[in-house]
CSV table of C-alpha atoms in Angstrom, one decimal:
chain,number,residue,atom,x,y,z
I,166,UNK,CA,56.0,235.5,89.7
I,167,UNK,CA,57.6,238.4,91.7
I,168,UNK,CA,61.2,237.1,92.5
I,169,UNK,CA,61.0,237.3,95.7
I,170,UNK,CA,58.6,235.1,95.9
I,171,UNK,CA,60.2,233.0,93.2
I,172,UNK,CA,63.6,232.6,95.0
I,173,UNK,CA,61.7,231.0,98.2
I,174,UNK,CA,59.7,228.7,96.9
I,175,UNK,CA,62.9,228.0,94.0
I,176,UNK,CA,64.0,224.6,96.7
I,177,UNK,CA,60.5,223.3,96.4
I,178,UNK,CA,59.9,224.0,92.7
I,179,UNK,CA,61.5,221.7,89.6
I,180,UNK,CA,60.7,223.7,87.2
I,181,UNK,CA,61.9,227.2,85.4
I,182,UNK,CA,60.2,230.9,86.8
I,183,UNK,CA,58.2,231.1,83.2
I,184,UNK,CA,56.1,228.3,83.8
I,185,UNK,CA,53.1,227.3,85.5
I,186,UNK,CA,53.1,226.5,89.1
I,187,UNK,CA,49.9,225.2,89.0
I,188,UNK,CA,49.7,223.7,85.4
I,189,UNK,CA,45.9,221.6,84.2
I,190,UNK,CA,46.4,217.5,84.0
I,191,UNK,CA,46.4,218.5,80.5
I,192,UNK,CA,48.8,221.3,80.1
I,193,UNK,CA,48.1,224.7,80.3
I,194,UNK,CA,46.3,226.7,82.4
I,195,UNK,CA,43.4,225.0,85.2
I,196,UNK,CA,40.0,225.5,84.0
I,197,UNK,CA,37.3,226.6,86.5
I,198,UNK,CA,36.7,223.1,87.0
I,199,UNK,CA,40.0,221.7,88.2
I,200,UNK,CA,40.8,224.9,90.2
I,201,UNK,CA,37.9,224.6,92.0
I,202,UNK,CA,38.5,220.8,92.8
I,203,UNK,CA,41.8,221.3,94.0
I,204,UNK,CA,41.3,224.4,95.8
I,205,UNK,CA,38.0,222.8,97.7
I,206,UNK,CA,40.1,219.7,98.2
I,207,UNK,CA,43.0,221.5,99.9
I,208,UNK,CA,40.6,223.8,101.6
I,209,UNK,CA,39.1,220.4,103.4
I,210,UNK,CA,42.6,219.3,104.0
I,211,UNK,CA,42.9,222.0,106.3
I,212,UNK,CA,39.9,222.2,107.6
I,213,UNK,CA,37.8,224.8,106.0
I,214,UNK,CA,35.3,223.2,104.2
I,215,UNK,CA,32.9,225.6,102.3
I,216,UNK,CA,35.8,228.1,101.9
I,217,UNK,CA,35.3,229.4,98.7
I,218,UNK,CA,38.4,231.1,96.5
I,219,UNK,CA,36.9,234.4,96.7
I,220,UNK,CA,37.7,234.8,100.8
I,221,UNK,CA,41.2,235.1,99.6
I,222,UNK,CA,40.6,238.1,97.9
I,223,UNK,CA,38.7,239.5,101.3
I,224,UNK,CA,41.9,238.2,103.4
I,225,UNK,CA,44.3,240.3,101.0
I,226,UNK,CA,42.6,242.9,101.3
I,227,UNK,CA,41.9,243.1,104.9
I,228,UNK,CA,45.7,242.1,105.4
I,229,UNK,CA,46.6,245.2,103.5
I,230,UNK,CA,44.7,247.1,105.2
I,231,UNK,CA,45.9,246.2,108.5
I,232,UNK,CA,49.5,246.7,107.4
I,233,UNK,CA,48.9,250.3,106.4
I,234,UNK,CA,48.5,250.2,102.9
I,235,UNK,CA,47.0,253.2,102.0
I,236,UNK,CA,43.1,253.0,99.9
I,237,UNK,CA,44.7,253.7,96.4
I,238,UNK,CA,47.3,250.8,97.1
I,239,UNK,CA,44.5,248.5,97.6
I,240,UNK,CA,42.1,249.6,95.1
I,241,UNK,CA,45.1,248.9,92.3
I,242,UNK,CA,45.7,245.7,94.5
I,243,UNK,CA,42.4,244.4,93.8
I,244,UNK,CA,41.3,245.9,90.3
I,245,UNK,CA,39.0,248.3,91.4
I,246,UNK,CA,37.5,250.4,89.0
I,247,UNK,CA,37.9,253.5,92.1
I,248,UNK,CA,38.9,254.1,95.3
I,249,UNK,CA,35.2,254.5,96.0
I,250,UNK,CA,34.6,250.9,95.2
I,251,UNK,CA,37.4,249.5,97.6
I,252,UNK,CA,36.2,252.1,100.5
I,253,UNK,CA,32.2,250.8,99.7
I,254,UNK,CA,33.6,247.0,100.4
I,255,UNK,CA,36.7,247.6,102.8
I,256,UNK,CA,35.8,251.1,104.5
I,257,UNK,CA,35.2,249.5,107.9
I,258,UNK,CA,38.7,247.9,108.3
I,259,UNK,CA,40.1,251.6,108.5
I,260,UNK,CA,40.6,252.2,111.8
I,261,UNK,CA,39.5,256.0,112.0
């Protein structure tokens, strides 16, 4: 976790930077399963049922975009294989 991040959410958090924020019932990492429970779950909470985890990504993306991040900052962002890729998917957000 970047420490930025770490340091703001430190208040809310009982527990040390090295471990999971989001740890399975059973300790460890969530499988498939439970992170898809909780994150539909939550998603309903707030009203936006049938969100799936994979909007998230597009939101990044398109965030990044908007801020001026330049293609190669959001291909590496994302795990694209090439800037090519991130253009094919994200292209249209560019404004020129």
């Amino acid at each position: 976790m970047p420490a930025f991040v770490w340091n703001a959410l430190k208040p809310e958090l009982a527990c040390d930077p090295d471990e999971l924020v989001f740890p399975s019932h059973k300790g460890g990492y969530l499988t498939i399963g439970e992170y898809r429970w909780a994150f539909d779950k939550a998603a309903a909470n707030i009203g936006l049922s049938g969100y799936v985890p994979h909007e998230l990504r597009y939101s990044c993306a398109s965030l990044a975009i908007s801020a001026g991040a330049n293609i190669k900052a959001v291909q590496n962002l994302l795990g694209h294989a090439s800037a090519v890729m991130t253009l094919d998917r994200y292209g249209h957000l560019l404004s020129d």
